[in-house]
Short mmCIF file of C-alpha atoms in Angstrom, two decimals:
data_model
loop_
_atom_site.label_atom_id
_atom_site.label_comp_id
_atom_site.label_asym_id
_atom_site.label_seq_id
_atom_site.Cartn_x
_atom_site.Cartn_y
_atom_site.Cartn_z
CA MET Y 1270 -4.52 35.12 -90.13
CA ALA Y 1271 -5.38 31.45 -90.04
CA ILE Y 1272 -7.78 30.00 -92.62
CA LEU Y 1273 -9.41 32.59 -94.86
CA LYS Y 1274 -10.87 31.17 -98.07
CA ARG Y 1275 -11.76 33.41 -101.02
CA ASN Y 1276 -13.37 33.20 -104.45
CA PRO Y 1277 -14.07 35.78 -107.21
CA ASN Y 1278 -17.68 36.22 -106.07
CA PHE Y 1279 -16.42 37.08 -102.61
CA LEU Y 1280 -14.32 40.07 -103.71
CA SER Y 1281 -17.18 42.48 -103.10
CA ILE Y 1282 -17.48 41.21 -99.55
CA ILE Y 1283 -13.77 41.73 -98.98
CA PHE Y 1284 -13.95 45.25 -100.39
CA ILE Y 1285 -16.75 46.19 -98.02
CA ALA Y 1286 -15.26 44.39 -95.04
CA LEU Y 1287 -11.81 46.00 -95.38
CA PHE Y 1288 -13.21 49.39 -94.43
CA ALA Y 1289 -15.33 48.23 -91.50
CA VAL Y 1290 -13.35 45.35 -90.07
CA SER Y 1291 -9.77 45.64 -91.27
CA SER Y 1292 -8.50 44.20 -88.00
CA ALA Y 1293 -10.73 41.10 -88.05
CA GLU Y 1294 -9.01 37.80 -87.55
CA VAL Y 1295 -10.73 34.92 -89.30
CA PHE Y 1296 -9.84 31.51 -87.87
CA PHE Y 1297 -12.05 29.52 -90.20
CA GLU Y 1298 -14.35 30.45 -93.05
CA GLU Y 1299 -16.09 28.07 -95.44
CA ARG Y 1300 -18.40 29.08 -98.27
CA PHE Y 1301 -18.28 25.65 -99.91
CA GLU Y 1302 -16.64 26.71 -103.13
CA ASP Y 1303 -15.18 24.25 -105.63
CA GLY Y 1304 -12.64 22.07 -103.85
CA TRP Y 1305 -14.42 22.14 -100.51
CA GLU Y 1306 -14.14 18.35 -100.23
CA SER Y 1307 -10.37 18.64 -99.82
CA ARG Y 1308 -10.94 20.66 -96.65
CA TRP Y 1309 -13.56 18.39 -95.11
CA VAL Y 1310 -13.40 14.80 -93.92
CA LYS Y 1311 -16.50 12.61 -94.16
CA SER Y 1312 -16.67 10.33 -91.14
CA ASP Y 1313 -17.10 6.55 -91.34
CA TRP Y 1314 -19.36 6.70 -88.30
CA LYS Y 1315 -22.37 4.39 -88.74
CA LYS Y 1316 -21.09 3.10 -92.10
CA ASP Y 1317 -20.75 -0.46 -90.82
CA GLU Y 1318 -24.45 -0.32 -89.92
CA ASN Y 1319 -25.39 1.07 -93.36
CA MET Y 1320 -26.85 4.09 -91.57
CA ALA Y 1321 -24.39 6.78 -92.74
CA GLY Y 1322 -26.02 9.38 -94.98
CA GLU Y 1323 -24.48 11.08 -98.01
CA TRP Y 1324 -24.04 14.82 -98.41
CA ASN Y 1325 -25.14 16.62 -101.58
CA TYR Y 1326 -23.25 19.63 -102.91
CA THR Y 1327 -26.05 21.89 -104.11
CA SER Y 1328 -27.72 25.28 -104.07
CA GLY Y 1329 -31.01 23.61 -103.15
CA LYS Y 1330 -34.43 23.38 -104.74
CA TRP Y 1331 -34.95 27.13 -104.31
CA ASN Y 1332 -32.27 29.76 -103.85
CA GLY Y 1333 -31.29 33.34 -104.44
CA ASP Y 1334 -28.17 32.42 -106.43
CA PRO Y 1335 -27.72 29.02 -108.14
CA ASN Y 1336 -23.95 29.42 -107.90
CA ASP Y 1337 -24.02 29.80 -104.11
CA LYS Y 1338 -23.85 26.19 -102.92
CA GLY Y 1339 -23.67 24.42 -99.61
CA ILE Y 1340 -23.84 20.85 -98.32
CA GLN Y 1341 -27.19 19.17 -97.77
CA THR Y 1342 -28.34 15.93 -96.17
CA SER Y 1343 -29.79 13.69 -98.88
CA GLU Y 1344 -31.11 10.45 -97.33
CA ASP Y 1345 -33.91 9.90 -94.81
CA TYR Y 1346 -33.35 7.92 -91.60
CA ARG Y 1347 -29.58 8.42 -91.66
CA PHE Y 1348 -26.73 9.70 -89.48
CA TYR Y 1349 -24.43 12.42 -90.82
CA ALA Y 1350 -20.95 13.36 -89.65
CA ILE Y 1351 -18.39 15.57 -91.37
CA SER Y 1352 -15.64 17.85 -90.04
CA ALA Y 1353 -12.94 20.32 -91.06
CA GLU Y 1354 -9.72 21.20 -89.28
CA PHE Y 1355 -8.21 24.66 -88.77
CA PRO Y 1356 -5.11 25.94 -86.92
CA SER Y 1357 -5.57 25.77 -83.16
CA VAL Y 1358 -7.28 28.82 -81.65
CA ASN Y 1359 -7.18 30.13 -78.09
CA ASN Y 1360 -9.88 32.76 -77.51
CA LYS Y 1361 -8.38 34.12 -74.28
CA ASP Y 1362 -8.76 37.93 -74.25
CA LYS Y 1363 -10.61 37.71 -77.59
CA THR Y 1364 -14.20 37.81 -78.72
CA LEU Y 1365 -15.23 34.51 -80.28
CA VAL Y 1366 -17.79 34.63 -83.09
CA PHE Y 1367 -19.29 31.39 -84.40
CA GLN Y 1368 -21.71 31.80 -87.32
CA PHE Y 1369 -23.33 29.78 -90.10
CA SER Y 1370 -26.42 29.62 -92.28
CA VAL Y 1371 -28.86 26.71 -92.34
CA LYS Y 1372 -31.96 25.90 -94.36
CA HIS Y 1373 -34.48 23.09 -93.78
CA GLU Y 1374 -35.93 22.49 -97.25
CA GLN Y 1375 -37.76 19.39 -96.03
CA LYS Y 1376 -40.03 21.35 -93.64
CA LEU Y 1377 -38.29 19.74 -90.69
CA ASP Y 1378 -40.59 18.26 -88.06
CA CYS Y 1379 -37.94 16.66 -85.86
CA GLY Y 1380 -34.19 17.15 -86.08
CA GLY Y 1381 -31.31 19.53 -85.56
CA GLY Y 1382 -29.45 22.11 -87.58
CA TYR Y 1383 -26.55 22.73 -85.21
CA ILE Y 1384 -22.77 22.70 -85.65
CA LYS Y 1385 -20.02 21.88 -83.17
CA LEU Y 1386 -16.60 23.36 -82.39
CA LEU Y 1387 -14.17 20.72 -81.15
CA SER Y 1388 -10.86 21.00 -79.34
CA GLY Y 1389 -7.64 19.00 -79.23
CA ASP Y 1390 -6.91 16.21 -81.66
CA ILE Y 1391 -9.59 13.88 -82.98
CA ASP Y 1392 -9.72 11.10 -85.56
CA GLN Y 1393 -11.95 12.79 -88.11
CA LYS Y 1394 -12.82 9.48 -89.78
CA LYS Y 1395 -14.34 8.37 -86.47
CA PHE Y 1396 -16.06 11.66 -85.63
CA GLY Y 1397 -19.60 10.97 -84.39
CA GLY Y 1398 -22.18 11.47 -81.70
CA GLU Y 1399 -19.88 10.35 -78.88
CA THR Y 1400 -16.96 12.61 -79.85
CA PRO Y 1401 -16.37 15.26 -77.15
CA TYR Y 1402 -16.94 18.84 -78.26
CA SER Y 1403 -16.46 22.32 -76.79
CA ILE Y 1404 -19.42 24.24 -78.21
CA MET Y 1405 -22.62 23.06 -79.89
CA PHE Y 1406 -24.80 25.76 -81.37
CA GLY Y 1407 -27.81 25.98 -83.66
CA PRO Y 1408 -31.53 25.34 -84.08
CA ASP Y 1409 -33.30 22.21 -82.83
CA ILE Y 1410 -36.87 21.34 -83.84
CA CYS Y 1411 -39.05 18.45 -82.71
CA GLY Y 1412 -42.84 18.54 -82.91
CA HIS Y 1413 -44.70 21.39 -81.25
CA SER Y 1414 -42.74 21.38 -77.98
CA THR Y 1415 -39.14 21.90 -79.15
CA LYS Y 1416 -38.39 24.85 -81.41
CA LYS Y 1417 -35.34 26.49 -79.90
CA VAL Y 1418 -31.70 27.39 -80.35
CA HIS Y 1419 -29.25 25.08 -78.61
CA ALA Y 1420 -26.20 26.69 -77.04
CA ILE Y 1421 -24.23 24.03 -75.20
CA LEU Y 1422 -20.86 24.78 -73.60
CA THR Y 1423 -18.46 22.19 -72.24
CA TYR Y 1424 -16.79 23.02 -68.94
CA ASN Y 1425 -14.63 20.63 -66.90
CA GLY Y 1426 -15.71 17.73 -69.07
CA ALA Y 1427 -19.46 18.29 -68.68
CA ASN Y 1428 -21.90 19.68 -71.26
CA HIS Y 1429 -24.10 22.53 -70.08
CA LEU Y 1430 -27.22 23.67 -71.96
CA ILE Y 1431 -28.25 27.32 -71.86
CA LYS Y 1432 -31.06 27.86 -69.35
CA LYS Y 1433 -32.85 30.56 -71.34
CA GLU Y 1434 -35.32 29.73 -74.10
CA VAL Y 1435 -34.28 31.09 -77.50
CA PRO Y 1436 -36.90 30.39 -80.21
CA CYS Y 1437 -35.53 29.38 -83.61
CA GLU Y 1438 -36.85 29.87 -87.14
CA THR Y 1439 -39.07 27.04 -88.41
CA ASP Y 1440 -39.73 27.85 -92.08
CA GLN Y 1441 -38.03 26.40 -95.20
CA LEU Y 1442 -35.77 29.37 -95.94
CA THR Y 1443 -32.14 30.13 -95.13
CA HIS Y 1444 -31.37 31.74 -91.78
CA VAL Y 1445 -28.11 32.87 -90.18
CA TYR Y 1446 -27.30 31.86 -86.59
CA THR Y 1447 -24.56 33.70 -84.69
CA PHE Y 1448 -23.08 32.96 -81.26
CA ILE Y 1449 -20.85 35.64 -79.72
CA LEU Y 1450 -18.71 34.96 -76.63
CA ARG Y 1451 -16.84 37.90 -75.09
CA PRO Y 1452 -13.86 38.14 -72.70
CA ASP Y 1453 -16.10 39.59 -69.97
CA ALA Y 1454 -18.02 36.28 -70.00
CA THR Y 1455 -21.06 37.81 -71.67
CA TYR Y 1456 -22.66 36.36 -74.78
CA SER Y 1457 -25.18 37.17 -77.50
CA ILE Y 1458 -27.23 34.99 -79.84
CA LEU Y 1459 -28.28 36.50 -83.15
CA ILE Y 1460 -30.64 35.19 -85.82
CA ASP Y 1461 -30.45 36.93 -89.19
CA ASN Y 1462 -28.24 39.63 -87.66
CA VAL Y 1463 -30.86 40.46 -84.99
CA GLU Y 1464 -30.02 39.87 -81.33
CA LYS Y 1465 -32.44 37.37 -79.79
CA GLN Y 1466 -30.76 36.74 -76.43
CA THR Y 1467 -27.91 38.11 -74.36
CA GLY Y 1468 -26.58 37.62 -70.85
CA SER Y 1469 -23.75 36.14 -68.82
CA LEU Y 1470 -22.11 32.74 -68.62
CA TYR Y 1471 -22.39 33.04 -64.84
CA THR Y 1472 -26.19 33.25 -64.82
CA ASP Y 1473 -27.42 31.57 -67.99
CA TRP Y 1474 -25.45 28.32 -67.70
CA ASP Y 1475 -24.74 26.23 -64.61
CA LEU Y 1476 -21.00 26.20 -65.29
CA LEU Y 1477 -20.06 27.17 -61.73
CA PRO Y 1478 -21.83 26.80 -58.40
CA PRO Y 1479 -23.92 29.91 -57.57
CA LYS Y 1480 -22.09 32.80 -55.90
CA LYS Y 1481 -24.82 33.16 -53.28
CA ILE Y 1482 -26.92 30.51 -51.55
CA LYS Y 1483 -29.68 30.53 -48.95
CA ASP Y 1484 -28.28 30.39 -45.43
CA PRO Y 1485 -28.88 26.76 -44.37
CA GLU Y 1486 -28.66 27.77 -40.70
CA ALA Y 1487 -31.34 30.46 -40.92
CA LYS Y 1488 -34.72 29.71 -39.31
CA LYS Y 1489 -37.98 31.60 -39.54
CA PRO Y 1490 -38.56 33.54 -36.27
CA GLU Y 1491 -41.38 32.16 -34.17
CA ASP Y 1492 -43.13 35.54 -34.11
CA TRP Y 1493 -42.90 35.98 -37.89
CA ASP Y 1494 -46.43 36.58 -39.19
CA ASP Y 1495 -46.70 35.53 -42.82
CA LYS Y 1496 -50.50 35.60 -43.09
CA GLU Y 1497 -51.39 38.41 -45.47
CA TYR Y 1498 -55.12 38.31 -44.57
CA ILE Y 1499 -56.85 37.47 -41.29
CA PRO Y 1500 -60.52 37.06 -40.23
CA ASP Y 1501 -62.19 40.40 -39.44
CA PRO Y 1502 -62.82 40.35 -35.64
CA GLU Y 1503 -65.61 42.93 -36.11
CA ASP Y 1504 -67.53 40.69 -38.50
CA LYS Y 1505 -70.16 38.68 -36.58
CA LYS Y 1506 -72.55 36.00 -37.81
CA PRO Y 1507 -76.12 37.42 -37.93
CA GLU Y 1508 -78.55 35.93 -35.44
CA GLY Y 1509 -80.67 33.16 -36.94
CA TYR Y 1510 -78.31 32.80 -39.96
CA ASP Y 1511 -78.00 29.05 -39.50
CA ASP Y 1512 -81.79 28.68 -39.24
CA ILE Y 1513 -82.36 29.79 -42.83
CA PRO Y 1514 -83.26 26.64 -44.82
CA LYS Y 1515 -81.50 25.82 -48.08
CA GLU Y 1516 -84.84 24.95 -49.72
CA ILE Y 1517 -88.44 26.02 -49.12
CA PRO Y 1518 -91.81 24.63 -50.23
CA ASP Y 1519 -92.81 25.79 -53.69
CA PRO Y 1520 -95.64 28.33 -53.11
CA ASP Y 1521 -97.00 27.58 -56.57
CA ALA Y 1522 -97.29 23.84 -55.95
CA LYS Y 1523 -100.90 22.60 -55.78
CA LYS Y 1524 -102.19 19.37 -54.37
CA PRO Y 1525 -103.55 17.20 -57.20
CA GLU Y 1526 -107.34 16.91 -57.18
CA ASP Y 1527 -107.16 13.10 -57.33
CA TRP Y 1528 -104.75 12.88 -54.41
CA ASP Y 1529 -106.07 10.47 -51.73
CA ASP Y 1530 -104.34 10.96 -48.37
CA GLU Y 1531 -105.44 7.53 -47.17
CA GLU Y 1532 -104.07 5.77 -50.25
CA ASP Y 1533 -101.27 8.13 -51.32
CA GLY Y 1534 -100.14 9.36 -47.94
CA GLU Y 1535 -99.87 12.89 -46.72
CA TRP Y 1536 -99.22 15.28 -49.62
CA THR Y 1537 -96.21 17.58 -49.33
CA PRO Y 1538 -95.42 20.27 -51.86
CA SER Y 1539 -92.19 20.12 -53.88
CA THR Y 1540 -89.33 22.38 -52.78
CA ILE Y 1541 -87.37 25.12 -54.53
CA PRO Y 1542 -84.08 26.87 -53.69
CA ASN Y 1543 -84.52 29.43 -50.96
CA PRO Y 1544 -83.53 32.89 -52.29
CA GLU Y 1545 -82.73 33.95 -48.72
CA TYR Y 1546 -80.17 31.18 -48.24
CA LYS Y 1547 -76.59 32.48 -48.74
CA GLY Y 1548 -74.65 29.30 -47.99
CA PRO Y 1549 -72.45 28.58 -44.96
CA TRP Y 1550 -71.43 31.76 -43.18
CA LYS Y 1551 -67.83 32.89 -43.70
CA GLN Y 1552 -66.15 35.58 -41.72
CA LYS Y 1553 -64.81 38.45 -43.82
CA LYS Y 1554 -61.06 38.82 -44.33
CA ILE Y 1555 -59.05 41.97 -43.75
CA LYS Y 1556 -55.42 42.93 -44.30
CA ASN Y 1557 -53.22 41.68 -41.50
CA PRO Y 1558 -51.61 44.73 -39.84
CA ASN Y 1559 -48.79 42.49 -38.55
CA TYR Y 1560 -48.04 40.92 -41.94
CA LYS Y 1561 -44.28 40.87 -42.58
CA GLY Y 1562 -44.31 39.19 -45.98
CA LYS Y 1563 -43.24 35.71 -46.98
CA TRP Y 1564 -40.19 34.73 -45.01
CA LYS Y 1565 -37.07 34.01 -47.01
CA ALA Y 1566 -33.77 32.73 -45.77
CA PRO Y 1567 -31.03 35.37 -46.16
CA MET Y 1568 -28.45 34.83 -48.91
CA ILE Y 1569 -24.84 34.22 -47.97
CA ASP Y 1570 -21.62 33.64 -49.91
CA ASN Y 1571 -21.42 30.10 -51.23
CA PRO Y 1572 -18.34 28.43 -49.70
CA ASP Y 1573 -18.20 26.09 -52.73
CA PHE Y 1574 -18.03 28.92 -55.24
CA LYS Y 1575 -14.64 29.57 -56.77
CA ASP Y 1576 -14.50 32.12 -59.54
CA ASP Y 1577 -12.85 31.27 -62.83
CA PRO Y 1578 -11.68 34.35 -64.76
CA ASP Y 1579 -11.14 32.07 -67.79
CA LEU Y 1580 -14.70 30.77 -67.75
CA TYR Y 1581 -15.18 31.92 -71.36
CA VAL Y 1582 -11.88 30.49 -72.63
CA PHE Y 1583 -11.55 27.54 -74.99
CA PRO Y 1584 -7.77 27.21 -75.32
CA ASN Y 1585 -7.49 24.74 -78.20
CA LEU Y 1586 -10.36 25.01 -80.67
CA LYS Y 1587 -9.35 23.11 -83.77
CA TYR Y 1588 -12.29 21.63 -85.68
CA VAL Y 1589 -15.71 22.48 -87.04
CA GLY Y 1590 -17.99 19.45 -87.04
CA ILE Y 1591 -21.53 18.70 -88.23
CA GLU Y 1592 -23.10 15.63 -86.64
CA LEU Y 1593 -26.80 14.92 -87.12
CA TRP Y 1594 -29.52 12.29 -87.11
CA GLN Y 1595 -32.23 13.03 -89.66
CA VAL Y 1596 -35.56 11.26 -90.05
CA LYS Y 1597 -36.32 13.47 -93.03
CA SER Y 1598 -33.35 14.80 -95.00
CA GLY Y 1599 -32.96 18.19 -96.66
CA THR Y 1600 -31.02 20.36 -94.20
CA MET Y 1601 -28.38 22.56 -95.87
CA PHE Y 1602 -25.38 24.31 -94.30
CA ASP Y 1603 -23.32 27.16 -95.73
CA ASN Y 1604 -21.16 30.19 -94.87
CA ILE Y 1605 -19.53 28.82 -91.72
CA LEU Y 1606 -17.39 31.32 -89.84
CA VAL Y 1607 -15.17 31.27 -86.76
CA ALA Y 1608 -13.64 34.69 -86.12
CA ASP Y 1609 -12.99 37.36 -83.51
CA ASP Y 1610 -14.89 40.29 -84.99
CA ILE Y 1611 -18.63 40.82 -84.67
CA GLU Y 1612 -18.83 43.44 -87.42
CA TYR Y 1613 -17.07 41.19 -89.90
CA ALA Y 1614 -19.59 38.44 -89.17
CA LYS Y 1615 -22.51 40.83 -89.67
CA THR Y 1616 -21.01 42.09 -92.92
CA LEU Y 1617 -20.55 38.55 -94.17
CA ALA Y 1618 -24.16 37.66 -93.27
CA GLU Y 1619 -25.54 40.68 -95.12
CA ALA Y 1620 -23.35 40.06 -98.18
CA THR Y 1621 -24.49 36.42 -98.45
CA TRP Y 1622 -27.84 35.71 -96.79
CA GLY Y 1623 -28.94 39.34 -96.84
CA LYS Y 1624 -28.13 39.72 -100.53
CA HIS Y 1625 -30.08 36.65 -101.62
CA LYS Y 1626 -32.93 36.32 -99.10
CA ASP Y 1627 -35.58 38.13 -101.14
CA ALA Y 1628 -34.80 36.19 -104.32
CA GLU Y 1629 -34.77 32.93 -102.36
CA LYS Y 1630 -38.16 33.69 -100.83
CA ALA Y 1631 -39.59 34.46 -104.28
CA ALA Y 1632 -38.14 31.20 -105.65
CA PHE Y 1633 -39.65 29.27 -102.73
CA GLU Y 1634 -43.08 30.82 -103.24
CA GLU Y 1635 -42.93 29.99 -106.94
CA ALA Y 1636 -41.93 26.40 -106.14
CA GLU Y 1637 -44.84 26.09 -103.71
CA LYS Y 1638 -47.24 27.49 -106.31
CA LYS Y 1639 -46.09 24.94 -108.90
CA LYS Y 1640 -46.35 22.17 -106.32
CA GLU Y 1641 -49.95 23.10 -105.54
CA GLU Y 1642 -50.79 23.22 -109.25
CA GLU Y 1643 -49.28 19.78 -109.81
CA GLU Y 1644 -51.13 18.34 -106.84
CA SER Y 1645 -54.43 19.75 -108.11
CA LYS Y 1646 -53.81 18.10 -111.51
CA ASP Y 1647 -53.02 14.76 -109.87
CA ASP Y 1648 -56.10 14.96 -107.64
CA PRO Y 1649 -59.00 16.34 -109.75
CA VAL Y 1650 -62.41 16.90 -108.17
CA LEU Y 1651 -64.66 13.88 -108.85
CA SER Y 1652 -67.84 14.53 -110.84
CA ASP Y 1653 -71.22 13.56 -109.39
CA GLY Y 1654 -71.58 10.77 -111.97
CA GLU Y 1655 -68.45 8.89 -110.92
CA ASP Y 1656 -68.87 5.64 -109.04
CA ASP Y 1657 -68.55 6.00 -105.26
CA ASP Y 1658 -67.42 2.38 -105.08
CA ASP Y 1659 -64.11 3.38 -106.67
CA ASP Y 1660 -63.60 5.82 -103.79
CA ASP Y 1661 -64.22 3.05 -101.27
CA ASP Y 1662 -61.72 0.76 -103.00
CA GLU Y 1663 -59.08 3.52 -103.13
CA SER Y 1664 -59.76 4.41 -99.49
CA ASP Y 1665 -59.24 0.80 -98.43
CA SER Y 1666 -56.05 0.65 -100.46
CA ASP Y 1667 -54.73 3.92 -98.99
CA THR Y 1668 -55.53 2.73 -95.47
CA LYS Y 1669 -53.62 -0.50 -95.95
CA SER Y 1670 -50.72 1.36 -97.55
CA GLY Y 1671 -50.66 3.87 -94.69
CA GLU Y 1672 -50.68 1.11 -92.11
CA ALA Y 1673 -47.79 -0.63 -93.84
CA SER Y 1674 -45.82 2.64 -94.04
CA LYS Y 1675 -46.40 3.27 -90.32
CA GLU Y 1676 -45.23 -0.25 -89.47
CA ASP Y 1677 -42.07 0.27 -91.55
CA GLU Y 1678 -41.34 3.54 -89.71
CA GLU Y 1679 -41.86 1.89 -86.31
CA ASP Y 1680 -39.52 -0.93 -87.35
CA VAL Y 1681 -36.78 1.60 -88.14
CA HIS Y 1682 -37.19 3.27 -84.70
CA ASP Y 1683 -37.19 -0.14 -82.99
CA GLU Y 1684 -33.87 -0.98 -84.62
CA LEU Y 1685 -32.39 2.27 -83.32
#
């Protein structure tokens, strides 16, 4: 087995896993125990621009176990890049399982929580956004429009994003994301050990040209009738239909007593909509007895399609890398796994995230309650006798402060 890290707290996991997944091969596993820094290399990417963020080693503001720590982004408006190497892995004829947990304590409004698997040899001190990767997987959130799981696969030097939408979690608690790639070129995406999407590399990514295409030589036959409804030949316009006026004189209108025809002209009553008027006549429609349906060109074999039985294979996976840009910091990663056994991954998720999720949620709710109490103390309700002028002064001050803050934020984006 390649890299398989252990600690005393992990013995229970091993005990359970030995019965269910004794044949599991773990290529890389990181629980961020003491000494984790010796296994990871912090990149110098963006350091010369003073835009490289620092990682904190912490269990977070709320957690289910204060001794279970991970790494967390700590500075706003910063780039982050860190990686770890493991013995080269070729997943040919093997199931590949890529799993990790992530928590956005900052209530992320725009940013990613994904991790990359990289192949070949890279300079880890220069690892950054332009470094080629093989797989990128994890949640991506930005505003109201983007709240999905990224699953990007590299094939023949090009990155291909999954075509299916896979919603991600958006709260401030820990969640486990799992990507499973099988030798039959099928895949599954799990969140918190629950399958959210499954399918095939052939259909859900544009890795290869399609097997079938529309016949470019096919033409719609001249006698093809694609009108589903036709005018009813039995339906005739009633005689005098077009003579019905749209409006008629109001029968209740009365000529004013002081109306003088010589001075005011001939009096005409006002008009009202004619209840007998039905609008322009339209012939009824009936089902077309000769309707053949919408014409479609027949599908033929694509001459440009060439199957690749190794479509799922990444022959030289060698690094786990985290590379992010964060406007608001606070994203935490933990329990990273690269293995070949789905059951082992599920067991690990339950023994870590599953074991602590309820306690973490309780700790989060308590933290939110204290936060609300503190905010209510800092912002007491004003009594009726207090001077409204003070409110106006504070409002003006807040407005100016807010405008300055917005200008600062825009300046940062302009520089980028």
